[in-house]
Coordinates of C-alpha atoms in Angstrom, one line a residue:
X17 CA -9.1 -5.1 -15.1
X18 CA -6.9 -3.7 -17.5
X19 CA -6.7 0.3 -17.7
X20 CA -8.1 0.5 -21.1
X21 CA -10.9 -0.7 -19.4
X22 CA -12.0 2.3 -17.9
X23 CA -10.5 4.8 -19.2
X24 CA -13.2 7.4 -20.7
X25 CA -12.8 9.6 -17.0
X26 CA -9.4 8.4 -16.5
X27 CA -7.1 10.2 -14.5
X28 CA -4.0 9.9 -15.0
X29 CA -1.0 10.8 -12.6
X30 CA 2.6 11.2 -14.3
X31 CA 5.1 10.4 -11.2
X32 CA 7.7 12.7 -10.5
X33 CA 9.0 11.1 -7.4
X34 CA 7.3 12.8 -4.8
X35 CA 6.5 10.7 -1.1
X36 CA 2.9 12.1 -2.0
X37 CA 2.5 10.7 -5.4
X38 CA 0.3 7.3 -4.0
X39 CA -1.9 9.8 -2.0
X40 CA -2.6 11.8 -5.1
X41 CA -4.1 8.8 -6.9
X42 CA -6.1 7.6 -3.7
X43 CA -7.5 11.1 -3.1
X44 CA -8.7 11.1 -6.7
X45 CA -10.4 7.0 -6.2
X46 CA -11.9 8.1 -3.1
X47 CA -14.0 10.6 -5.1
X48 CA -15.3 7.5 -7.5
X49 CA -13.3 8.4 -10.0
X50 CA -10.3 5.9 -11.6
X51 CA -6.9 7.0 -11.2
X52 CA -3.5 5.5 -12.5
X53 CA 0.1 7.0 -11.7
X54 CA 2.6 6.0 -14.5
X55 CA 6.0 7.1 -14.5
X56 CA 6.8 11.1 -15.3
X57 CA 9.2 10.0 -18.0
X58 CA 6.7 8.0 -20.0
X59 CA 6.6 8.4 -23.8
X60 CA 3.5 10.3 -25.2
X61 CA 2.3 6.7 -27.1
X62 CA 2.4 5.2 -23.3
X63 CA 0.2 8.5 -22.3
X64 CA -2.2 8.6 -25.4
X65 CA -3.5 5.0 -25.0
X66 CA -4.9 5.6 -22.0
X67 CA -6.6 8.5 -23.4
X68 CA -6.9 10.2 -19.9
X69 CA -9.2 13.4 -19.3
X70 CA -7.4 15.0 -17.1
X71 CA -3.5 14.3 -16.6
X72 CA -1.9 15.4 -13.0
X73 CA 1.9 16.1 -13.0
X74 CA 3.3 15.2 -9.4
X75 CA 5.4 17.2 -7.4
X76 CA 9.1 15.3 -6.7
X77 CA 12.5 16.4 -5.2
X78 CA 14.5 17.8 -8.2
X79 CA 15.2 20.9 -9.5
X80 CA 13.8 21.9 -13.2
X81 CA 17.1 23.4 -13.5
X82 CA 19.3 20.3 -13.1
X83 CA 20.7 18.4 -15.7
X84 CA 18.4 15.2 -16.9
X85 CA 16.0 16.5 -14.4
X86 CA 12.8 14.1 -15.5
X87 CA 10.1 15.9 -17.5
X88 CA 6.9 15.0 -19.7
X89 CA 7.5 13.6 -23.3
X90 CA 8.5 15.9 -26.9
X91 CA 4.9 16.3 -28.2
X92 CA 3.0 16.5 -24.5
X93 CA 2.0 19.9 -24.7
X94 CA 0.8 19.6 -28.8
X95 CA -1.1 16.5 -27.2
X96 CA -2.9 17.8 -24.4
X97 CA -4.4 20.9 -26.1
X98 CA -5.1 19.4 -29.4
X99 CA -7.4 16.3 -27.3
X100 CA -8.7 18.7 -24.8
X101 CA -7.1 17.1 -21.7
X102 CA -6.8 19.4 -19.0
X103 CA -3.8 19.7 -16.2
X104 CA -2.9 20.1 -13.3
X105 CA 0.7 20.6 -12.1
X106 CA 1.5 20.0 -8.3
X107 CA 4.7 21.8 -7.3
X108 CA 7.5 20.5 -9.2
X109 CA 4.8 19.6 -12.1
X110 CA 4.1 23.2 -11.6
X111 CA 7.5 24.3 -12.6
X112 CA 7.5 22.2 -15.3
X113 CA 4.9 23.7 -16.7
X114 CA 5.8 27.2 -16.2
X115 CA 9.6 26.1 -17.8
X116 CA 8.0 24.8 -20.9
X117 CA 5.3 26.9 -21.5
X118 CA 7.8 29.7 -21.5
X119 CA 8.0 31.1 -18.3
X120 CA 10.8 31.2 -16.1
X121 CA 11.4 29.2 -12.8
X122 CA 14.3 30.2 -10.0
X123 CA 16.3 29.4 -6.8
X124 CA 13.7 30.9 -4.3
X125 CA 15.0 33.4 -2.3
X126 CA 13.1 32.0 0.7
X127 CA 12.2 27.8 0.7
X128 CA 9.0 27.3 1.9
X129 CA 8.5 23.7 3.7
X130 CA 5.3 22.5 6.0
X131 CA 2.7 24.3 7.2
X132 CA 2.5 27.8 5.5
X133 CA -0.8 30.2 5.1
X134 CA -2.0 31.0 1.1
X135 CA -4.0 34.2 0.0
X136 CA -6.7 34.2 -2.8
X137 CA -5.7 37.1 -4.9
X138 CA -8.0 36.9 -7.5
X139 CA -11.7 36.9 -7.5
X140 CA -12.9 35.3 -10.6
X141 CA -10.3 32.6 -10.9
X142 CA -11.7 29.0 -11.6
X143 CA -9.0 27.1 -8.9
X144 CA -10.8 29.2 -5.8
X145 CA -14.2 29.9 -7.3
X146 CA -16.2 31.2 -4.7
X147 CA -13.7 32.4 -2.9
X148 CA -12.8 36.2 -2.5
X149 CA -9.6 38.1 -2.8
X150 CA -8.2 38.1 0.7
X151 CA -9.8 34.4 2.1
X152 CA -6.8 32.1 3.6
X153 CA -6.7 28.3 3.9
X154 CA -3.4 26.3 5.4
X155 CA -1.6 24.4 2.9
X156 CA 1.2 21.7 3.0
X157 CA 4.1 22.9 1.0
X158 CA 7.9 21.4 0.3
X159 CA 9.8 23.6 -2.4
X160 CA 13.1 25.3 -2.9
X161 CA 13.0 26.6 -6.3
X162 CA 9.7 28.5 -7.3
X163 CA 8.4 30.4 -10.6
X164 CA 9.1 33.9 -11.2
X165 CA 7.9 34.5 -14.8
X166 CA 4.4 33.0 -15.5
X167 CA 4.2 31.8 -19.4
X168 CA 2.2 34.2 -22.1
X169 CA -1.9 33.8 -20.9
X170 CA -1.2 32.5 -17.0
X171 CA -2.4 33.9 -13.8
X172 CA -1.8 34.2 -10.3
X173 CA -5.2 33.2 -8.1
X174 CA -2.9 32.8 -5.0
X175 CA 0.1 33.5 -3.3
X176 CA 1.7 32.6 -0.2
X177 CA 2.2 35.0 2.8
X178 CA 5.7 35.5 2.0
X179 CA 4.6 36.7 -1.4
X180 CA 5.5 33.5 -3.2
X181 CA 3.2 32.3 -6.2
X182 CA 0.8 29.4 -4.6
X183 CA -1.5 29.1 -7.6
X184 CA -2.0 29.8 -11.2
X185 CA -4.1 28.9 -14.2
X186 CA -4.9 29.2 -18.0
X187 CA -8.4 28.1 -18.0
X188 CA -8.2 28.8 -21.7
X189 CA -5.0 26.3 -22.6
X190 CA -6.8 24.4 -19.3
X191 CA -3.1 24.6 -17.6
X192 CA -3.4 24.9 -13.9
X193 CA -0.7 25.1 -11.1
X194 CA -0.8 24.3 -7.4
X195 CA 2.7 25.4 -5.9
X196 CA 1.4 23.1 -2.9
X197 CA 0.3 19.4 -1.8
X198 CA -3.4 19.4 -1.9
X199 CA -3.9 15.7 -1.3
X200 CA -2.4 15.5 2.5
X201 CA -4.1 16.0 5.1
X202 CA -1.7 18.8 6.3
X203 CA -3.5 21.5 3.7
X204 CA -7.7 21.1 5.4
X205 CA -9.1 22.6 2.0
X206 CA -6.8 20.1 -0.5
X207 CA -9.7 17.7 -1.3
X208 CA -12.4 20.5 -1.6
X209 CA -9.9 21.7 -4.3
X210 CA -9.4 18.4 -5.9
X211 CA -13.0 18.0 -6.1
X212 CA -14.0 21.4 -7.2
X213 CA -11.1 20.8 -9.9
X214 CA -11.9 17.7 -10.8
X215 CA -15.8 17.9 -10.7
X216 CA -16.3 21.7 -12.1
X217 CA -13.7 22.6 -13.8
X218 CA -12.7 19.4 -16.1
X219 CA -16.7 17.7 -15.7
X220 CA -15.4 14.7 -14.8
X221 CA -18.0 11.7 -13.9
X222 CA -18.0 9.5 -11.0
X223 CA -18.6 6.5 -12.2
X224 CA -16.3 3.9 -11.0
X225 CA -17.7 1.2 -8.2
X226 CA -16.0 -1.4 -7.0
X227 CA -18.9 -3.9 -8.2
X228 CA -17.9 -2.4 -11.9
X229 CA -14.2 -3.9 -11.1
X230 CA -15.1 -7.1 -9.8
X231 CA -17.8 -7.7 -13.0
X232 CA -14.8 -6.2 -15.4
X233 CA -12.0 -8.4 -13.8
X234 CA -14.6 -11.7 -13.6
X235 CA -14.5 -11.2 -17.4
X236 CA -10.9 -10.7 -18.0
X237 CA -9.9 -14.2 -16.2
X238 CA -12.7 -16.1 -18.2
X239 CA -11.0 -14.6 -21.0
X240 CA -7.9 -15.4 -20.1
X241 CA -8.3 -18.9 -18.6
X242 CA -8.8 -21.4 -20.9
X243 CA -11.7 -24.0 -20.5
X244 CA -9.7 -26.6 -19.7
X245 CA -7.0 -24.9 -18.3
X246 CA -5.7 -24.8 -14.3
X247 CA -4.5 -22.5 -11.6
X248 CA -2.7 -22.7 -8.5
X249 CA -2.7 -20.4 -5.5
X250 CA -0.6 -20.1 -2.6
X251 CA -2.4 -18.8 0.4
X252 CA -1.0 -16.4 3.3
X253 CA -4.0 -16.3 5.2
X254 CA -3.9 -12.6 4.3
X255 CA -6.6 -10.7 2.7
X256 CA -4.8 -9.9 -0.3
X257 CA -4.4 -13.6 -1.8
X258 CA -7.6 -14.5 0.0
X259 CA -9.6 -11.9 -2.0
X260 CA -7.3 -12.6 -5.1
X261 CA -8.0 -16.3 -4.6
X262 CA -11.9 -15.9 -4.0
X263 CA -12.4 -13.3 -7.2
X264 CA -10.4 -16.1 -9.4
X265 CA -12.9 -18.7 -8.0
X266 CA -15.9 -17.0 -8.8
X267 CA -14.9 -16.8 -12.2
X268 CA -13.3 -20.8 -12.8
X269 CA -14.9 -22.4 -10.3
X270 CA -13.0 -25.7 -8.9
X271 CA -10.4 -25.7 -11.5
X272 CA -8.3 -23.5 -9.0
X273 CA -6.4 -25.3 -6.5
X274 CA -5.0 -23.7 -3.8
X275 CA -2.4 -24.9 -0.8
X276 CA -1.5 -23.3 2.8
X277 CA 1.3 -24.1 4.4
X278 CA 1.8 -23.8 8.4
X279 CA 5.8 -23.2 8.5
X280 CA 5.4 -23.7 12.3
X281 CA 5.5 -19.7 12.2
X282 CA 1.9 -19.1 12.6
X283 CA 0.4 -17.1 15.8
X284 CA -2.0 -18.8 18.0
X285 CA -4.4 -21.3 16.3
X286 CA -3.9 -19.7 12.7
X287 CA -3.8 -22.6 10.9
X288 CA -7.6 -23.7 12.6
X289 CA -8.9 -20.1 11.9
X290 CA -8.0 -19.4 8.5
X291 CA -8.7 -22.7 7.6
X292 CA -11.9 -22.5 8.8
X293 CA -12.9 -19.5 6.8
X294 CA -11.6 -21.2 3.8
X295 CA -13.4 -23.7 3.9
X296 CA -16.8 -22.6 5.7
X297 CA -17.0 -19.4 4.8
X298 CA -15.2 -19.1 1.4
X299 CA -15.9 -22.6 0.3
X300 CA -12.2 -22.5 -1.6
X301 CA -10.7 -25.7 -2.8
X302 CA -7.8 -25.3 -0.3
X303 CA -4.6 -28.0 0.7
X304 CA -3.5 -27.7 4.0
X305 CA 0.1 -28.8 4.3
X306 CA 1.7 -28.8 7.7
X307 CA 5.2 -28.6 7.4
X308 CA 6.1 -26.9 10.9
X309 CA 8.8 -30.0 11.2
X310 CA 10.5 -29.3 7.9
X311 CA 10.4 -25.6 8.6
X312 CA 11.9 -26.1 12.0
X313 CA 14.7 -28.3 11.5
X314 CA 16.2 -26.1 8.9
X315 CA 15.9 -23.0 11.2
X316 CA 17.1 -24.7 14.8
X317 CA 20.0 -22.5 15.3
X318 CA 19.9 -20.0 12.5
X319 CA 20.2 -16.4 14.0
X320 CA 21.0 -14.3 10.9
X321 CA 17.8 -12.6 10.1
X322 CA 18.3 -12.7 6.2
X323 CA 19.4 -16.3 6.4
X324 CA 16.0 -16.8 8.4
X325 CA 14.2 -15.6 5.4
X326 CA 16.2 -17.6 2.8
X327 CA 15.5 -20.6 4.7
X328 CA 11.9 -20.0 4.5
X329 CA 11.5 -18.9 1.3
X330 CA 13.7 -21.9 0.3
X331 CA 11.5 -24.3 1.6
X332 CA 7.9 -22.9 0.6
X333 CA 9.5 -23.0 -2.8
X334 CA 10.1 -26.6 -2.2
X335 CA 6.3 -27.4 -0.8
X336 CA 5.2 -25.6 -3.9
X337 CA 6.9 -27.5 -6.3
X338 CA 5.3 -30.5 -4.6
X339 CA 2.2 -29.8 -4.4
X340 CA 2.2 -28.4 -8.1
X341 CA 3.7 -31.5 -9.8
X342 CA 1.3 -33.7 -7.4
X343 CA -1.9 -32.1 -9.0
X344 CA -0.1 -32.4 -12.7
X345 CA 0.0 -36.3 -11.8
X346 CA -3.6 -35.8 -10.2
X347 CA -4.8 -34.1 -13.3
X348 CA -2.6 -35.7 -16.1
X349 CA -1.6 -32.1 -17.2
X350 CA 0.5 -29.2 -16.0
X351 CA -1.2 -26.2 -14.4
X352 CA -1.2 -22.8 -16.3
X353 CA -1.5 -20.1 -14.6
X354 CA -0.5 -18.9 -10.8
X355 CA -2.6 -16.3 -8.9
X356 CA -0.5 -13.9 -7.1
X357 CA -2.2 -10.6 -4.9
X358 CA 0.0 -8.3 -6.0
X359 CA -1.0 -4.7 -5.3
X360 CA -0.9 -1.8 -7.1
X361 CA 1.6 0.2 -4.6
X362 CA 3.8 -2.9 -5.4
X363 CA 3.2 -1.8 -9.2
X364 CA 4.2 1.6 -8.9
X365 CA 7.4 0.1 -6.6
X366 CA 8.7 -1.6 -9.7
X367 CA 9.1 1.0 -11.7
X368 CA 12.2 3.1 -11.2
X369 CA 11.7 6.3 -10.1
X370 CA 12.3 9.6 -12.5
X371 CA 15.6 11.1 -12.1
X372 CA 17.2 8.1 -10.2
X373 CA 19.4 6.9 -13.0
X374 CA 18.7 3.5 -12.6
X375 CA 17.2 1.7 -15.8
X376 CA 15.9 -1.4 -13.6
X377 CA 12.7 -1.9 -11.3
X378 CA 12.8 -2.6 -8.6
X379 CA 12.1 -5.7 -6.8
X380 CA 8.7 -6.1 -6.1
X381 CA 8.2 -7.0 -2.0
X382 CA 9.4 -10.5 -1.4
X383 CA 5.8 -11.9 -0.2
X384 CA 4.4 -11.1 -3.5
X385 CA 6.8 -12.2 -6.0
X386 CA 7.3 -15.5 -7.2
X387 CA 11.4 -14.8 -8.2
X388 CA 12.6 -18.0 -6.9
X389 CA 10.0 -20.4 -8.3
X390 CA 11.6 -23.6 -10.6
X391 CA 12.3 -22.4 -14.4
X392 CA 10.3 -26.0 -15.5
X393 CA 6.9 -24.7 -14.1
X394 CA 6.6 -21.8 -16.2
X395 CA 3.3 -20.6 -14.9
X396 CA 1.6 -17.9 -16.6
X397 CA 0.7 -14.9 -14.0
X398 CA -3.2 -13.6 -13.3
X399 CA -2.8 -10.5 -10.9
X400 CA -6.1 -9.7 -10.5
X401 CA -5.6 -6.8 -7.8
X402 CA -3.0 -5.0 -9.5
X403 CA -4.9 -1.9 -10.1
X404 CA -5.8 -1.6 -6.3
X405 CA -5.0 -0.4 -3.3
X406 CA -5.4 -2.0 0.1
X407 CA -8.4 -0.1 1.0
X408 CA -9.7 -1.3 -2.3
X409 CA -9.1 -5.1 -2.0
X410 CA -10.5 -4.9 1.2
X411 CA -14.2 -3.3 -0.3
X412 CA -14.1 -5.6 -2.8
X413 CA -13.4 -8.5 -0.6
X414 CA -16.7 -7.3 1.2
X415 CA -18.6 -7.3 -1.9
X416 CA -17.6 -11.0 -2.7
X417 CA -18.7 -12.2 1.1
X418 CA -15.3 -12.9 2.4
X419 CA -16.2 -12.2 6.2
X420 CA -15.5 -8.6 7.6
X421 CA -13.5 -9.4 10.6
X422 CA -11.1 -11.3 8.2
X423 CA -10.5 -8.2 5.8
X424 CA -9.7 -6.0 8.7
X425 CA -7.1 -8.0 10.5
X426 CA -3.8 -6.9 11.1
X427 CA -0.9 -7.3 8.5
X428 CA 1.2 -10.6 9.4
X429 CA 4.7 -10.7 7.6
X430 CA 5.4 -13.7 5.2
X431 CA 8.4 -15.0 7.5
X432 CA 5.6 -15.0 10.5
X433 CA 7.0 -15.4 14.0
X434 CA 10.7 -16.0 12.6
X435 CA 11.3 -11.7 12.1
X436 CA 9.2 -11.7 15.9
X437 CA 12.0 -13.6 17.7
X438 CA 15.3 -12.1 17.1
X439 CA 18.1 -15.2 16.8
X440 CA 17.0 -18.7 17.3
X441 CA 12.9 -19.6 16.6
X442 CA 14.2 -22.9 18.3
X443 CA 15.4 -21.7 21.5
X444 CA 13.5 -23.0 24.4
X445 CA 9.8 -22.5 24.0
X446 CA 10.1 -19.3 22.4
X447 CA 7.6 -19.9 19.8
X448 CA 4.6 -21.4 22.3
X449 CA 5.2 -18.1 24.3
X450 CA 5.6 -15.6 22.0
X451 CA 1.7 -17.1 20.4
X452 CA 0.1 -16.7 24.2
X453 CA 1.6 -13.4 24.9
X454 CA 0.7 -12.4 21.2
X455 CA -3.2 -14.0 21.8
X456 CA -3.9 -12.0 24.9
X457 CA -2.2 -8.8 23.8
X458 CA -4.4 -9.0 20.6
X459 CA -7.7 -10.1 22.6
X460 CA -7.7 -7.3 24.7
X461 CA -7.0 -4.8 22.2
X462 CA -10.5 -6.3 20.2
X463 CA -12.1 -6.2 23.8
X464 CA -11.2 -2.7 24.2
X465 CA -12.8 -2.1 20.9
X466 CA -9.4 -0.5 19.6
X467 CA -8.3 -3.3 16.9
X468 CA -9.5 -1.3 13.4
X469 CA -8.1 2.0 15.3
X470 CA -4.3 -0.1 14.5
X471 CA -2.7 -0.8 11.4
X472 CA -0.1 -3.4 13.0
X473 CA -0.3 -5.1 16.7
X474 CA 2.3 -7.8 18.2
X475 CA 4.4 -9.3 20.7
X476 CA 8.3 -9.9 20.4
X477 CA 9.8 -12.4 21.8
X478 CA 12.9 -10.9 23.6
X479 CA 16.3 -13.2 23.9
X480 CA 17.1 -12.1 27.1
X481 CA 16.4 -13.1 30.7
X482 CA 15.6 -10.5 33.4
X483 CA 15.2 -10.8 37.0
X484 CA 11.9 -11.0 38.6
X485 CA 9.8 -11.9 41.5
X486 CA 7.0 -14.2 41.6
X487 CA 4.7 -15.9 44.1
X488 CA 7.1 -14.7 46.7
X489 CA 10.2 -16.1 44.6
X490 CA 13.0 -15.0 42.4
X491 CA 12.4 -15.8 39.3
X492 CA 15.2 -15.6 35.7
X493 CA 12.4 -15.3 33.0
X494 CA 12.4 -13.8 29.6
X495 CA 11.0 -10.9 28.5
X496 CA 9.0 -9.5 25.6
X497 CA 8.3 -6.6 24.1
X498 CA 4.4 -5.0 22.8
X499 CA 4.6 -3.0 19.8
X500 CA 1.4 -1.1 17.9
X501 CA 1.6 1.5 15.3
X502 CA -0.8 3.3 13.3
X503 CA -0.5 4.2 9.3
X504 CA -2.1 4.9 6.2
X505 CA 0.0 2.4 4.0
X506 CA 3.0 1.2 6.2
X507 CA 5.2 2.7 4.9
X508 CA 5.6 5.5 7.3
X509 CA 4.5 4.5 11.1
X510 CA 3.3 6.0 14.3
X511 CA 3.6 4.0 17.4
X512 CA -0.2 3.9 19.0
X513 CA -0.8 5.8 22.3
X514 CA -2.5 3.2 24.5
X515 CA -4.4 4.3 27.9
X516 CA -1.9 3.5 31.1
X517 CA -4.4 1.6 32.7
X518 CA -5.1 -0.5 29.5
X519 CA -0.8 -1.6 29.6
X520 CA -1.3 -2.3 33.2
X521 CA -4.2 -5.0 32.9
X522 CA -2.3 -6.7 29.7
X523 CA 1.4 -6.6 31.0
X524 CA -0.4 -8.2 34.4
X525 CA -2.3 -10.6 32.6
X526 CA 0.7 -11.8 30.5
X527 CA 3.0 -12.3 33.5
X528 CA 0.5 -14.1 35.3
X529 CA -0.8 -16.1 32.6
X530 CA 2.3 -17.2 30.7
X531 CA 5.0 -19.2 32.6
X532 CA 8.2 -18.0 31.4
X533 CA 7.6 -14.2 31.1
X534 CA 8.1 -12.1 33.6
X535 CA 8.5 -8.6 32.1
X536 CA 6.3 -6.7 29.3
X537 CA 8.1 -4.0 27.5
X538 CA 6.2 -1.0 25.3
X539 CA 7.8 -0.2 21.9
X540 CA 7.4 3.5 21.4
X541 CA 9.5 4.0 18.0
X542 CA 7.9 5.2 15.3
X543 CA 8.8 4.1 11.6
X544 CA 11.6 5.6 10.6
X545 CA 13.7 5.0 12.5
X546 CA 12.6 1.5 13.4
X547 CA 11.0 -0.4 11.0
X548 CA 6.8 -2.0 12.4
X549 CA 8.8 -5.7 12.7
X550 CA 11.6 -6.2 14.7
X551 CA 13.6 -8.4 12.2

């Protein structure tokens, strides 16, 4: 799917480096409408191809003031008005648009930050039709500087209590200007707005379905994909390659091969499970390589946590190149192409964000990148969720049958149980505990009928004995740790608020069920400061 594709109600989103930018472009999918982010700085020929209807300008932390603070492109405003696009500035875009358009933005004498109360002070504005001067709505707001001069044809349709301008327009150039964060959650009336805005005011369509993407994307890999041509996909066991690897199959059938490894870092009876819905449910042409020895050997003694990671990578690299120049000999030709399920979050990661200073991307996340891959296999790339966002993948993996309770397990990090044991994976039995403690602390959350209220559930594997007494004896056991978190993306983390008595019967059942553990800790730190996995 590329964005050309479906571009006649595009939205676009120029990125000025707010935390909020990602939300923004969810908001506007969740509506049925498509949405792309692209950086703030983009050129105008980068901006015109897409031929967007309506362009949003994020909010983000500079100040217009400051030298190279980003901005839209030389021609944008020319652009926009001559092609009918209309726009909508959120806070910093705000500014920007009051700056250009020849108004004049300032140092506010009071920053306003979180929760703060907005007044309608216009009746017939189009923002807050149907509204009346006077009505008040809670909005989300984060800004230091703030306009004081509105540019030749603007209104204010809202202001904030401390007087402060909250909104303006010019339906006429169709500028608009929200000096708050409509897409959070933290401002109740934000997607009412976005809608009204989106829906009234520019006549967008919602038309986009998920069914549309998987039909559009179906054709862009037959396309791509010669007939005799070959792919290769390595599978996690996670939902994005799974889904990446089932949408690739529907369109080339048995001419993609794909391999999973068990690294010996799996959780309890992974390798079993996920094979099974492979194969039975999926009915992918999937290679199972156990290489828990190989993995194993290397690691016995490593404690560094990046040098755990290396090694891993290091040697799935390896089993790769295997298993890739086996099926060359196997099919007397080279494969072409490599699925990957990169994300579009992890699109929008590599591009450097506005104002940094930094010319570079940055590295997209280690599990989805193929960076250390041999030069001589010079496989061509098919990313066929990089448009999408997890919520996304996971509607179209329902669409293409891939079984429900699969799409909504937990995240599982690529390194597996080597970032859940801090130091050795080798010592003792740490690895044979840490799966049964992990089993029935995941079982009881499904039992409880808790699992889809958690983004991320898991036991550590703590390198420490503690004193304890058992079956009337004293007992030098090990202990671990519990850890559950809730979020939106992961990239910001709450830690989830389980019922006392629900702790009680698990931290029982794990000290009674699993001979070496005799104390259960809780981990109540949110992310930041801690990061969801332990290594």
């Amino acid at each position: 799917m590329e964005p050309q594709a479906v571009k006649s109600n595009l939205v676009l989103i120029l990125d000025y480096g707010s935390q909020y930018t990602h939300l923004i472009t969810r908001r506007i999918r969740s509506l049925s409408i498509f949405s792309l982010c692209i950086s703030g700085t983009s050129s105008l020929k980068s901006i015109t191809e897409l031929n967007p209807s309506v362009i949003i300008l994020s909010g983000g932390p500079h100040s217009v003031h400051a030298a190279g603070a980003p901005c839209f492109p030389d021609g944008f405003v020319e652009y926009v008005e001559k092609n009918g696009v209309f726009v909508l500035g959120i806070c910093y875009g705000l500014q920007l648009i009051v700056q250009k358009l020849g108004g004049e933005v300032a140092v506010g004498e009071k920053q306003e930050y979180g929760r703060m109360v907005i007044e309608v002070v216009k009746d017939c504005g189009w923002l807050f039709r149907g509204k009346k001067v006077g009505d008040k709505q809670v909005v989300w707001m984060s800004h230091g500087d703030e306009a004081v001069k509105l540019p030749v044809g603007f209104e204010v349709v809202a202001r904030s209590e401390e007087g402060g301008i909250a909104a303006v327009e010019n339906p006429r150039r169709r500028f608009y200007g929200l000096q708050y964060h409509p897409e959070v959650t933290h401002s109740p009336e934000g997607m009412e707005l976005l809608r009204h805005f989106l829906f009234d005011i520019c006549g967008v369509t919602a038309g986009w379905k998920m069914e549309d993407v998987m039909e559009e994307e179906i054709k862009v890999i037959k396309g791509m994909v010669g007939p005799d041509d070959h792919v290769i996909c390595a599978l996690s066991g996670g939902v994005d390659s799974t889904v990446a690897a089932t949408l690739v199959h529907k369109a080339i059938g048995d001419r993609l091969h794909c391999i999973f490894v068990d690294n010996g870092l799996l959780r309890y009876k992974e390798q079993e499970r996920v094979m099974g819905t492979f194969e039975t449910d999926l009915h992918l042409p999937v290679t199972c390589v156990d290489a828990s020895v190989q993995f194993l050997s290397e690691l016995k003694g490593v404690t560094d946590p990046e040098k755990k990671r290396k090694i891993i990578g290091k040697e799935f690299i390896s089993i790769f190149d295997a298993f890739a120049h086996d099926l060359e000999k196997k099919l007397g030709k080279k494969p072409t192409y490599l699925v990957q399920g990169t994300l579009y979050p992890d699109v929008i990661e590599s591009c450097p964000p506005p104002g940094s200073g930094r010319t570079h991307s940055h590295t997209i996340k280690s599990h989805h990148n193929v960076g250390g891959l041999p030069k001589d296999m010079k496989l061509k790339l098919i990313e066929p969720l990089k448009l999408l966002f997890k919520d996304e993948v996971r509607e179209l993996g329902r669409i293409l049958d891939v079984p429900v309770a699969f799409l909504k397990r937990h995240p599982f990090p690529g390194p597996g149980l080597a970032v859940r044991i801090p130091g050795d994976v080798c010592q003792g039995n740490a690895l044979d505990v840490l799966r049964q403690v992990d089993e029935i602390f995941i079982q009881a959350i499904k039992d409880a009928g808790i699992y889809d209220e958690i983004w991320q559930a898991f036991a550590v594997y703590l390198p420490i004995k503690t004193t304890g007494v058992q079956g009337d004896q004293r007992t030098h056991s090990n202990a671990v740790a519990l850890r559950a978190v809730t979020s939106q993306d992961g990239m910001t983390a709450d830690w989830y608020y389980f019922e006392h008595k629900f702790l009680d019967d698990v931290a029982r059942k794990i000290c009674n069920s699993v001979r070496g553990v005799n104390r259960v800790c809780l981990d109540i730190t949110s992310k930041p400061p801690s990061t969801i996995e332990w290594e």
